[in-house]
mmCIF file of C-alpha atoms and ligand atoms in Angstrom:
data_model
loop_
_atom_site.group_PDB
_atom_site.id
_atom_site.type_symbol
_atom_site.label_atom_id
_atom_site.label_comp_id
_atom_site.label_asym_id
_atom_site.label_seq_id
_atom_site.Cartn_x
_atom_site.Cartn_y
_atom_site.Cartn_z
ATOM 1 C CA MET A 154 0.000 0.000 0.000
ATOM 2 C CA ASN A 155 1.427 3.434 -0.860
ATOM 3 C CA ASP A 156 1.323 6.603 1.266
ATOM 4 C CA LYS A 157 -1.286 8.265 -1.007
ATOM 5 C CA VAL A 158 -3.955 5.830 0.139
ATOM 6 C CA ILE A 159 -7.024 7.541 1.606
ATOM 7 C CA SER A 160 -8.662 5.554 4.369
ATOM 8 C CA LEU A 161 -12.391 5.695 4.981
ATOM 9 C CA ASP A 162 -11.793 7.427 8.346
ATOM 10 C CA ARG A 163 -9.751 10.140 6.682
ATOM 11 C CA HIS A 164 -12.332 10.572 3.959
ATOM 12 C CA ILE A 165 -15.075 11.011 6.566
ATOM 13 C CA ILE A 166 -13.010 13.644 8.397
ATOM 14 C CA ASP A 167 -12.360 15.460 5.093
ATOM 15 C CA GLU A 168 -16.088 15.443 4.301
ATOM 16 C CA GLN A 169 -16.925 16.754 7.769
ATOM 17 C CA ARG A 170 -14.433 19.615 7.368
ATOM 18 C CA ARG A 171 -15.780 20.456 3.934
ATOM 19 C CA TYR A 172 -19.506 20.153 4.552
ATOM 20 C CA GLY A 173 -19.817 20.411 8.345
ATOM 21 C CA GLY A 174 -21.495 17.922 10.650
ATOM 22 C CA ARG A 175 -21.230 16.777 14.231
ATOM 23 C CA GLY A 176 -19.743 13.407 13.562
ATOM 24 C CA ASP A 177 -23.026 11.591 14.206
ATOM 25 C CA PHE A 178 -23.025 10.043 10.754
ATOM 26 C CA SER A 179 -19.403 8.964 11.253
ATOM 27 C CA ALA A 180 -20.300 7.247 14.504
ATOM 28 C CA ILE A 181 -23.167 5.374 12.865
ATOM 29 C CA LEU A 182 -21.125 4.526 9.781
ATOM 30 C CA SER A 183 -18.252 3.227 11.939
ATOM 31 C CA GLN A 184 -20.610 0.756 13.583
ATOM 32 C CA ILE A 185 -22.037 -0.315 10.230
ATOM 33 C CA ILE A 186 -18.482 -0.863 8.974
ATOM 34 C CA PHE A 187 -17.567 -2.846 12.059
ATOM 35 C CA ALA A 188 -20.579 -5.131 11.621
ATOM 36 C CA ALA A 189 -19.936 -5.375 7.865
ATOM 37 C CA LYS A 190 -16.357 -6.557 8.410
ATOM 38 C CA ILE A 191 -17.567 -9.318 10.690
ATOM 39 C CA VAL A 192 -20.329 -10.273 8.266
ATOM 40 C CA ALA A 193 -17.798 -10.217 5.393
ATOM 41 C CA ALA A 194 -15.597 -12.644 7.310
ATOM 42 C CA GLN A 195 -18.557 -14.966 7.856
ATOM 43 C CA VAL A 196 -19.612 -14.698 4.211
ATOM 44 C CA ALA A 197 -16.072 -15.622 3.183
ATOM 45 C CA HIS A 198 -16.318 -18.704 5.368
ATOM 46 C CA ALA A 199 -19.828 -19.605 4.310
ATOM 47 C CA GLY A 200 -18.659 -22.158 1.800
ATOM 48 C CA LEU A 201 -16.557 -23.815 4.465
ATOM 49 C CA VAL A 202 -18.607 -23.579 7.602
ATOM 50 C CA GLU A 203 -21.661 -25.702 7.263
ATOM 51 C CA ASP A 204 -23.173 -24.355 10.465
ATOM 52 C CA ILE A 205 -23.492 -20.876 9.023
ATOM 53 C CA LEU A 206 -25.391 -22.223 6.049
ATOM 54 C CA GLY A 207 -27.751 -24.163 8.258
ATOM 55 C CA ARG A 208 -31.302 -23.067 8.795
ATOM 56 C CA THR A 209 -32.407 -21.347 11.957
ATOM 57 C CA GLY A 210 -33.591 -23.991 14.352
ATOM 58 C CA ASN A 211 -30.882 -26.510 13.420
ATOM 59 C CA THR A 212 -28.370 -27.384 16.073
ATOM 60 C CA ASN A 213 -24.626 -27.666 15.580
ATOM 61 C CA VAL A 214 -22.330 -30.288 17.067
ATOM 62 C CA GLN A 215 -22.160 -28.402 20.352
ATOM 63 C CA GLY A 216 -25.938 -28.525 20.545
ATOM 64 C CA GLU A 217 -26.168 -24.741 20.042
ATOM 65 C CA GLU A 218 -28.853 -23.309 17.830
ATOM 66 C CA VAL A 219 -27.500 -22.391 14.405
ATOM 67 C CA GLN A 220 -28.236 -19.042 12.823
ATOM 68 C CA LYS A 221 -28.684 -18.606 9.106
ATOM 69 C CA LEU A 222 -26.278 -16.065 7.680
ATOM 70 C CA ASP A 223 -28.988 -13.438 7.153
ATOM 71 C CA VAL A 224 -30.181 -13.794 10.741
ATOM 72 C CA TYR A 225 -26.571 -13.612 11.909
ATOM 73 C CA ALA A 226 -26.005 -10.436 9.875
ATOM 74 C CA ASN A 227 -29.221 -8.904 11.177
ATOM 75 C CA ASN A 228 -28.193 -9.478 14.789
ATOM 76 C CA MET A 229 -24.719 -8.142 14.099
ATOM 77 C CA PHE A 230 -25.982 -4.822 12.676
ATOM 78 C CA ILE A 231 -28.525 -4.403 15.464
ATOM 79 C CA SER A 232 -26.047 -5.001 18.252
ATOM 80 C CA ALA A 233 -23.428 -2.760 16.602
ATOM 81 C CA LEU A 234 -25.889 0.135 16.346
ATOM 82 C CA ASN A 235 -27.986 -0.094 19.470
ATOM 83 C CA TYR A 236 -25.574 1.110 22.149
ATOM 84 C CA ILE A 237 -23.819 4.145 20.611
ATOM 85 C CA GLY A 238 -26.441 6.671 21.686
ATOM 86 C CA LYS A 239 -27.039 7.999 18.159
ATOM 87 C CA VAL A 240 -30.009 5.879 17.117
ATOM 88 C CA CYS A 241 -33.600 5.933 18.448
ATOM 89 C CA VAL A 242 -35.166 3.147 16.381
ATOM 90 C CA MET A 243 -34.300 0.778 13.545
ATOM 91 C CA ALA A 244 -36.159 -1.372 11.059
ATOM 92 C CA SER A 245 -34.814 -4.298 9.072
ATOM 93 C CA GLU A 246 -36.041 -6.448 6.223
ATOM 94 C CA GLU A 247 -35.501 -9.398 8.564
ATOM 95 C CA ASP A 248 -37.781 -8.124 11.345
ATOM 96 C CA PRO A 249 -41.544 -7.843 11.011
ATOM 97 C CA ASP A 250 -41.766 -4.931 13.476
ATOM 98 C CA LEU A 251 -39.793 -1.892 14.579
ATOM 99 C CA ILE A 252 -36.522 -2.634 16.353
ATOM 100 C CA LEU A 253 -36.554 -0.712 19.606
ATOM 101 C CA LEU A 254 -33.368 -0.201 21.590
ATOM 102 C CA PRO A 255 -32.793 -1.829 24.981
ATOM 103 C CA LYS A 256 -34.124 0.380 27.810
ATOM 104 C CA GLU A 257 -30.715 0.881 29.411
ATOM 105 C CA HIS A 258 -29.080 2.249 26.220
ATOM 106 C CA PRO A 259 -29.155 6.001 25.490
ATOM 107 C CA LYS A 260 -31.268 7.045 22.498
ATOM 108 C CA GLY A 261 -30.179 9.445 19.752
ATOM 109 C CA GLU A 262 -31.487 11.490 16.866
ATOM 110 C CA TYR A 263 -31.223 8.998 14.009
ATOM 111 C CA VAL A 264 -33.216 6.187 12.456
ATOM 112 C CA VAL A 265 -31.493 3.344 10.599
ATOM 113 C CA MET A 266 -33.290 1.209 8.022
ATOM 114 C CA PHE A 267 -31.426 -1.761 6.578
ATOM 115 C CA ASP A 268 -31.470 -4.975 4.635
ATOM 116 C CA PRO A 269 -28.734 -6.918 6.453
ATOM 117 C CA LEU A 270 -28.038 -9.486 3.750
ATOM 118 C CA ASP A 271 -29.754 -8.875 0.459
ATOM 119 C CA GLY A 272 -29.761 -11.720 -2.047
ATOM 120 C CA SER A 273 -28.971 -14.177 0.738
ATOM 121 C CA SER A 274 -30.381 -17.078 -1.272
ATOM 122 C CA ASN A 275 -27.237 -16.634 -3.410
ATOM 123 C CA VAL A 276 -24.898 -17.540 -0.544
ATOM 124 C CA ASP A 277 -25.235 -21.249 -1.186
ATOM 125 C CA VAL A 278 -23.891 -20.833 -4.725
ATOM 126 C CA ASN A 279 -21.119 -18.344 -3.923
ATOM 127 C CA VAL A 280 -22.694 -15.387 -5.724
ATOM 128 C CA SER A 281 -22.209 -11.812 -4.483
ATOM 129 C CA ILE A 282 -24.567 -10.511 -1.807
ATOM 130 C CA GLY A 283 -24.836 -7.215 0.043
ATOM 131 C CA THR A 284 -26.044 -5.031 2.888
ATOM 132 C CA ILE A 285 -28.114 -1.901 2.166
ATOM 133 C CA PHE A 286 -28.713 0.913 4.674
ATOM 134 C CA GLY A 287 -30.484 4.253 4.892
ATOM 135 C CA ILE A 288 -30.210 6.797 7.705
ATOM 136 C CA TYR A 289 -32.850 9.425 8.589
ATOM 137 C CA LYS A 290 -33.156 12.075 11.268
ATOM 138 C CA ARG A 291 -36.020 11.298 13.620
ATOM 139 C CA VAL A 292 -39.240 13.302 13.369
ATOM 140 C CA SER A 293 -40.728 12.266 16.738
ATOM 141 C CA ASP A 294 -39.540 13.705 20.025
ATOM 142 C CA GLY A 295 -40.186 10.997 22.626
ATOM 143 C CA GLU A 296 -37.402 8.788 23.970
ATOM 144 C CA ASP A 297 -37.843 5.766 21.689
ATOM 145 C CA GLY A 298 -38.373 6.296 17.985
ATOM 146 C CA ILE A 299 -41.777 5.388 16.555
ATOM 147 C CA LEU A 300 -43.229 4.073 13.295
ATOM 148 C CA GLU A 301 -43.564 7.602 11.897
ATOM 149 C CA ASP A 302 -39.764 7.999 12.116
ATOM 150 C CA CYS A 303 -39.356 4.989 9.828
ATOM 151 C CA LEU A 304 -42.086 5.893 7.344
ATOM 152 C CA GLN A 305 -40.344 8.958 5.951
ATOM 153 C CA PRO A 306 -40.005 9.347 2.182
ATOM 154 C CA GLY A 307 -36.574 8.737 0.691
ATOM 155 C CA ASN A 308 -36.209 12.444 -0.099
ATOM 156 C CA GLN A 309 -35.639 12.906 3.643
ATOM 157 C CA LEU A 310 -32.648 10.535 3.773
ATOM 158 C CA PHE A 311 -29.678 11.890 5.696
ATOM 159 C CA GLY A 312 -27.321 9.352 4.143
ATOM 160 C CA ALA A 313 -27.355 5.903 2.576
ATOM 161 C CA GLY A 314 -25.060 3.225 1.270
ATOM 162 C CA TYR A 315 -24.400 -0.408 0.634
ATOM 163 C CA ILE A 316 -21.724 -3.013 1.133
ATOM 164 C CA ILE A 317 -21.096 -5.706 -1.442
ATOM 165 C CA TYR A 318 -19.485 -8.981 -0.389
ATOM 166 C CA SER A 319 -17.755 -10.209 -3.505
ATOM 167 C CA SER A 320 -14.265 -10.943 -4.844
ATOM 168 C CA SER A 321 -13.483 -7.890 -2.759
ATOM 169 C CA VAL A 322 -15.676 -6.154 -0.185
ATOM 170 C CA ASN A 323 -16.816 -2.707 -1.333
ATOM 171 C CA LEU A 324 -18.599 0.073 0.513
ATOM 172 C CA VAL A 325 -20.427 2.770 -1.445
ATOM 173 C CA TYR A 326 -22.109 5.628 0.404
ATOM 174 C CA SER A 327 -23.361 9.185 0.161
ATOM 175 C CA THR A 328 -24.393 11.870 2.612
ATOM 176 C CA GLY A 329 -25.762 14.124 -0.090
ATOM 177 C CA ASN A 330 -22.440 15.383 -1.462
ATOM 178 C CA GLY A 331 -21.834 12.846 -4.201
ATOM 179 C CA VAL A 332 -21.029 9.157 -4.037
ATOM 180 C CA ASN A 333 -17.749 7.519 -3.068
ATOM 181 C CA GLY A 334 -16.683 3.895 -3.171
ATOM 182 C CA PHE A 335 -14.201 2.086 -0.910
ATOM 183 C CA SER A 336 -12.597 -1.347 -1.046
ATOM 184 C CA LEU A 337 -11.659 -3.387 1.977
ATOM 185 C CA ASP A 338 -7.930 -4.084 1.957
ATOM 186 C CA PRO A 339 -7.850 -7.475 3.673
ATOM 187 C CA SER A 340 -4.157 -7.148 4.529
ATOM 188 C CA VAL A 341 -4.838 -4.226 6.897
ATOM 189 C CA GLY A 342 -8.577 -4.656 7.508
ATOM 190 C CA GLU A 343 -9.387 -1.091 6.402
ATOM 191 C CA PHE A 344 -11.597 0.371 3.714
ATOM 192 C CA VAL A 345 -9.645 2.591 1.308
ATOM 193 C CA LEU A 346 -10.983 5.009 -1.272
ATOM 194 C CA SER A 347 -11.118 3.178 -4.613
ATOM 195 C CA ASN A 348 -13.901 4.950 -6.553
ATOM 196 C CA PRO A 349 -13.974 8.677 -5.749
ATOM 197 C CA ASN A 350 -16.916 10.795 -6.878
ATOM 198 C CA ILE A 351 -18.798 8.092 -8.763
ATOM 199 C CA LYS A 352 -20.941 9.331 -11.663
ATOM 200 C CA ILE A 353 -23.227 6.927 -13.487
ATOM 201 C CA PRO A 354 -23.100 7.369 -17.284
ATOM 202 C CA PRO A 355 -26.264 9.175 -18.453
ATOM 203 C CA ARG A 356 -27.074 6.261 -20.772
ATOM 204 C CA GLY A 357 -25.913 2.667 -20.516
ATOM 205 C CA LYS A 358 -25.635 -0.379 -22.742
ATOM 206 C CA ILE A 359 -26.822 -2.932 -20.193
ATOM 207 C CA TYR A 360 -30.257 -3.955 -18.938
ATOM 208 C CA SER A 361 -30.770 -6.128 -15.875
ATOM 209 C CA ALA A 362 -34.096 -7.836 -15.244
ATOM 210 C CA ASN A 363 -35.393 -11.284 -14.445
ATOM 211 C CA GLU A 364 -36.655 -11.879 -17.962
ATOM 212 C CA GLY A 365 -38.200 -15.167 -16.892
ATOM 213 C CA ASN A 366 -41.049 -12.955 -15.662
ATOM 214 C CA TYR A 367 -41.611 -11.507 -19.154
ATOM 215 C CA ALA A 368 -45.044 -13.087 -19.579
ATOM 216 C CA TYR A 369 -46.119 -11.573 -16.258
ATOM 217 C CA TRP A 370 -45.043 -8.015 -17.090
ATOM 218 C CA LYS A 371 -47.370 -5.283 -18.281
ATOM 219 C CA ALA A 372 -47.408 -4.536 -22.045
ATOM 220 C CA GLY A 373 -45.346 -1.342 -21.760
ATOM 221 C CA THR A 374 -42.586 -3.150 -19.868
ATOM 222 C CA ARG A 375 -42.495 -5.963 -22.433
ATOM 223 C CA GLU A 376 -42.368 -3.432 -25.276
ATOM 224 C CA TYR A 377 -39.553 -1.551 -23.557
ATOM 225 C CA ILE A 378 -37.403 -4.693 -23.199
ATOM 226 C CA ASP A 379 -38.123 -5.654 -26.840
ATOM 227 C CA TYR A 380 -37.060 -2.137 -27.823
ATOM 228 C CA LEU A 381 -33.771 -2.411 -25.897
ATOM 229 C CA LYS A 382 -33.031 -5.667 -27.714
ATOM 230 C CA SER A 383 -33.599 -4.068 -31.129
ATOM 231 C CA GLU A 384 -31.348 -1.944 -33.321
ATOM 232 C CA GLY A 385 -34.000 0.753 -33.272
ATOM 233 C CA ASN A 386 -33.103 1.860 -29.742
ATOM 234 C CA LYS A 387 -31.151 4.978 -28.841
ATOM 235 C CA ILE A 388 -27.734 3.275 -28.984
ATOM 236 C CA GLY A 389 -28.456 1.643 -32.355
ATOM 237 C CA LYS A 390 -27.612 -1.910 -31.290
ATOM 238 C CA PRO A 391 -29.085 -4.370 -28.803
ATOM 239 C CA TYR A 392 -28.352 -3.738 -25.136
ATOM 240 C CA SER A 393 -26.462 -6.470 -23.294
ATOM 241 C CA SER A 394 -28.396 -8.457 -20.723
ATOM 242 C CA ARG A 395 -26.720 -8.871 -17.326
ATOM 243 C CA TYR A 396 -28.657 -10.210 -14.352
ATOM 244 C CA ILE A 397 -27.060 -11.601 -11.218
ATOM 245 C CA GLY A 398 -30.239 -11.817 -9.154
ATOM 246 C CA SER A 399 -28.543 -10.007 -6.291
ATOM 247 C CA LEU A 400 -29.734 -6.413 -6.214
ATOM 248 C CA VAL A 401 -26.614 -4.845 -4.719
ATOM 249 C CA ALA A 402 -24.374 -6.562 -7.261
ATOM 250 C CA ASP A 403 -26.631 -5.721 -10.222
ATOM 251 C CA PHE A 404 -26.923 -2.121 -9.035
ATOM 252 C CA HIS A 405 -23.191 -1.774 -8.371
ATOM 253 C CA ARG A 406 -22.264 -2.931 -11.864
ATOM 254 C CA ASN A 407 -24.737 -0.575 -13.493
ATOM 255 C CA LEU A 408 -23.648 2.317 -11.256
ATOM 256 C CA LEU A 409 -20.065 1.963 -12.449
ATOM 257 C CA LYS A 410 -20.705 1.010 -16.072
ATOM 258 C CA GLY A 411 -24.100 2.559 -16.795
ATOM 259 C CA GLY A 412 -27.304 0.648 -17.424
ATOM 260 C CA ILE A 413 -30.809 0.047 -16.180
ATOM 261 C CA PHE A 414 -32.061 -2.424 -13.554
ATOM 262 C CA LEU A 415 -35.747 -3.313 -13.616
ATOM 263 C CA TYR A 416 -37.897 -5.199 -11.131
ATOM 264 C CA PRO A 417 -41.322 -4.119 -12.397
ATOM 265 C CA GLU A 418 -44.748 -5.028 -11.106
ATOM 266 C CA ASP A 419 -46.281 -8.343 -11.947
ATOM 267 C CA ILE A 420 -49.744 -8.761 -13.429
ATOM 268 C CA LYS A 421 -50.093 -12.469 -12.799
ATOM 269 C CA ASP A 422 -48.359 -13.291 -9.541
ATOM 270 C CA PRO A 423 -50.656 -12.080 -6.765
ATOM 271 C CA LYS A 424 -47.632 -12.092 -4.447
ATOM 272 C CA LYS A 425 -45.900 -9.401 -6.508
ATOM 273 C CA PRO A 426 -48.595 -7.002 -7.745
ATOM 274 C CA THR A 427 -46.369 -4.071 -6.853
ATOM 275 C CA GLY A 428 -42.997 -5.592 -7.579
ATOM 276 C CA LYS A 429 -40.790 -7.534 -5.225
ATOM 277 C CA LEU A 430 -38.350 -5.102 -3.717
ATOM 278 C CA ARG A 431 -38.906 -3.251 -0.470
ATOM 279 C CA LEU A 432 -39.219 0.499 -0.515
ATOM 280 C CA LEU A 433 -37.617 1.199 2.844
ATOM 281 C CA TYR A 434 -34.686 -1.203 2.879
ATOM 282 C CA GLU A 435 -33.793 -1.612 -0.799
ATOM 283 C CA ALA A 436 -35.377 0.921 -3.171
ATOM 284 C CA ASN A 437 -34.937 4.142 -1.179
ATOM 285 C CA PRO A 438 -31.247 3.845 -0.203
ATOM 286 C CA LEU A 439 -30.254 2.762 -3.721
ATOM 287 C CA ALA A 440 -32.434 5.462 -5.314
ATOM 288 C CA TYR A 441 -30.631 8.020 -3.152
ATOM 289 C CA ILE A 442 -27.220 6.716 -4.258
ATOM 290 C CA ALA A 443 -28.347 6.614 -7.905
ATOM 291 C CA GLU A 444 -29.536 10.229 -7.828
ATOM 292 C CA GLN A 445 -26.421 11.396 -6.009
ATOM 293 C CA ALA A 446 -24.402 9.809 -8.828
ATOM 294 C CA GLY A 447 -26.512 11.569 -11.493
ATOM 295 C CA GLY A 448 -28.857 8.633 -12.145
ATOM 296 C CA TYR A 449 -32.538 8.168 -11.408
ATOM 297 C CA ALA A 450 -34.967 5.690 -9.829
ATOM 298 C CA SER A 451 -38.656 5.337 -10.563
ATOM 299 C CA THR A 452 -41.572 2.961 -10.207
ATOM 300 C CA GLY A 453 -42.224 3.704 -13.876
ATOM 301 C CA TYR A 454 -44.847 6.233 -12.845
ATOM 302 C CA GLU A 455 -43.252 8.235 -10.053
ATOM 303 C CA ARG A 456 -39.900 9.050 -8.474
ATOM 304 C CA ILE A 457 -39.007 6.449 -5.829
ATOM 305 C CA LEU A 458 -37.710 9.062 -3.390
ATOM 306 C CA ASP A 459 -41.065 10.912 -3.387
ATOM 307 C CA ILE A 460 -43.174 7.951 -2.266
ATOM 308 C CA LYS A 461 -44.650 8.426 1.189
ATOM 309 C CA PRO A 462 -44.432 4.941 2.721
ATOM 310 C CA ASP A 463 -47.499 3.574 4.468
ATOM 311 C CA LYS A 464 -46.020 0.410 5.913
ATOM 312 C CA LEU A 465 -42.636 -0.971 6.933
ATOM 313 C CA HIS A 466 -42.436 -3.769 4.400
ATOM 314 C CA GLN A 467 -44.030 -1.968 1.472
ATOM 315 C CA ARG A 468 -42.960 -3.295 -1.940
ATOM 316 C CA VAL A 469 -42.538 -1.163 -5.041
ATOM 317 C CA PRO A 470 -41.619 -1.657 -8.691
ATOM 318 C CA LEU A 471 -37.990 -0.511 -8.964
ATOM 319 C CA ILE A 472 -36.503 0.829 -12.180
ATOM 320 C CA ILE A 473 -33.086 2.321 -11.450
ATOM 321 C CA GLY A 474 -29.862 3.329 -13.134
ATOM 322 C CA SER A 475 -28.737 5.677 -15.911
ATOM 323 C CA LYS A 476 -31.063 8.669 -16.017
ATOM 324 C CA GLU A 477 -31.877 8.693 -19.729
ATOM 325 C CA ASP A 478 -32.666 4.978 -19.654
ATOM 326 C CA VAL A 479 -34.996 5.217 -16.657
ATOM 327 C CA LEU A 480 -36.777 8.259 -18.119
ATOM 328 C CA GLU A 481 -37.253 6.375 -21.373
ATOM 329 C CA TYR A 482 -38.751 3.410 -19.489
ATOM 330 C CA GLU A 483 -41.203 5.822 -17.849
ATOM 331 C CA GLU A 484 -42.420 6.878 -21.318
ATOM 332 C CA PHE A 485 -43.175 3.238 -22.209
ATOM 333 C CA ALA A 486 -44.785 2.528 -18.839
ATOM 334 C CA ARG A 487 -46.975 5.626 -18.828
ATOM 335 C CA LYS A 488 -48.174 5.034 -22.394
ATOM 336 C CA ASN A 489 -48.681 1.290 -22.499
ATOM 337 C CA ASN A 490 -48.974 -0.120 -18.999
ATOM 338 C CA PRO A 491 -52.684 -0.356 -18.187
HETATM 339 P P1 LIG B 68 -34.248 -10.902 -0.736
HETATM 340 O O1 LIG B 68 -34.362 -9.556 -0.051
HETATM 341 O O2 LIG B 68 -35.243 -11.911 -0.233
HETATM 342 O O3 LIG B 68 -32.838 -11.392 -0.754
HETATM 343 O O4 LIG B 68 -34.731 -10.670 -2.255
HETATM 344 C C1 LIG B 68 -34.225 -9.612 -2.961
HETATM 345 C C2 LIG B 68 -33.481 -10.122 -4.161
HETATM 346 C C3 LIG B 68 -32.676 -9.032 -4.803
HETATM 347 O O5 LIG B 68 -31.356 -9.064 -4.351
HETATM 348 C C4 LIG B 68 -32.762 -9.365 -6.254
HETATM 349 O O6 LIG B 68 -32.688 -8.204 -7.063
HETATM 350 C C5 LIG B 68 -34.095 -10.003 -6.384
HETATM 351 O O7 LIG B 68 -34.432 -10.515 -5.113
HETATM 352 C C6 LIG B 68 -34.076 -11.145 -7.339
HETATM 353 O O8 LIG B 68 -35.352 -11.662 -7.452
HETATM 354 P P2 LIG B 68 -35.692 -12.801 -8.544
HETATM 355 O O9 LIG B 68 -35.031 -14.041 -8.037
HETATM 356 O O10 LIG B 68 -37.189 -12.866 -8.517
HETATM 357 O O11 LIG B 68 -35.142 -12.346 -9.864
HETATM 358 MG MG1 LIG B 69 -33.477 -7.887 0.314
#
């Protein structure tokens, strides 16, 4: 490692000096990083340690109950964040209800929403997975945070980011002053700045969607995908199809290379009438990152960040990536989706 390397800690201090701030975000981010490093180590061992891959309820050779990796990650993020005195309530894709802090721990001004291990079904086959988080300022003024603190629209986000557990571990985050990416250097255990000031190309050459659902999509969505595969599209040749099935990994690739990710609504599967992905834990934080990088995120009909959530586990269609691509999808959706 050379002496020009910028560590995550130094980058956070630089940002604080440039844009102000009391260090609250840094304290929260430090805990997220701490938990992420531990989760990354477990993910790296997942192929080796059968116990970690076991289902909750199984017992290991010591007779202890085994946690699935997503449950393990969930507990790790909760326990890292619940004692620092900066957070008043949390919500996670893994928990049906609000996560309140233990009585004895001091409460703070912030609300953390997270998906501890997105794409966890991919662990068994050694495909990249990730953690997604969004941080809000509380709107209530009691001691514990309440549901209203968690049901804020994404346009109120104070900061957001994700971690991708892959051939290397990457952290990408924003506090509203652009997007920066860091890679974990395993030899020193620190995140170092690897992708400063990320800007997503205004138009990409890649589309990412589970095309197996084609028959279940609305007409406008089907027409849009057909259009991307034709020479009559804006780039004059068919887009490439790239779909990992792990949102963080699909989003990360498109953020760096340009492209559009689509998980639209489903007209046939009653389980997915409004798409599959969760507004609070997946769509909002990534929409915030996309917009901070010059991209855009939409349901096809409205900006993701403007949706006022009405429940914790609300699902939305998510169309996200290069701005011109997402805006073009909106034209198809508005015209031809009934
Ligand atoms: P999960 O939160 O249960 O892991 O599901 C979310 C994942 C995303 O990572 C990914 O984009 C999507 O589900 C893939 O869904 P599908 O298998 O239907 O294509
Ligand atoms: Mg998820």
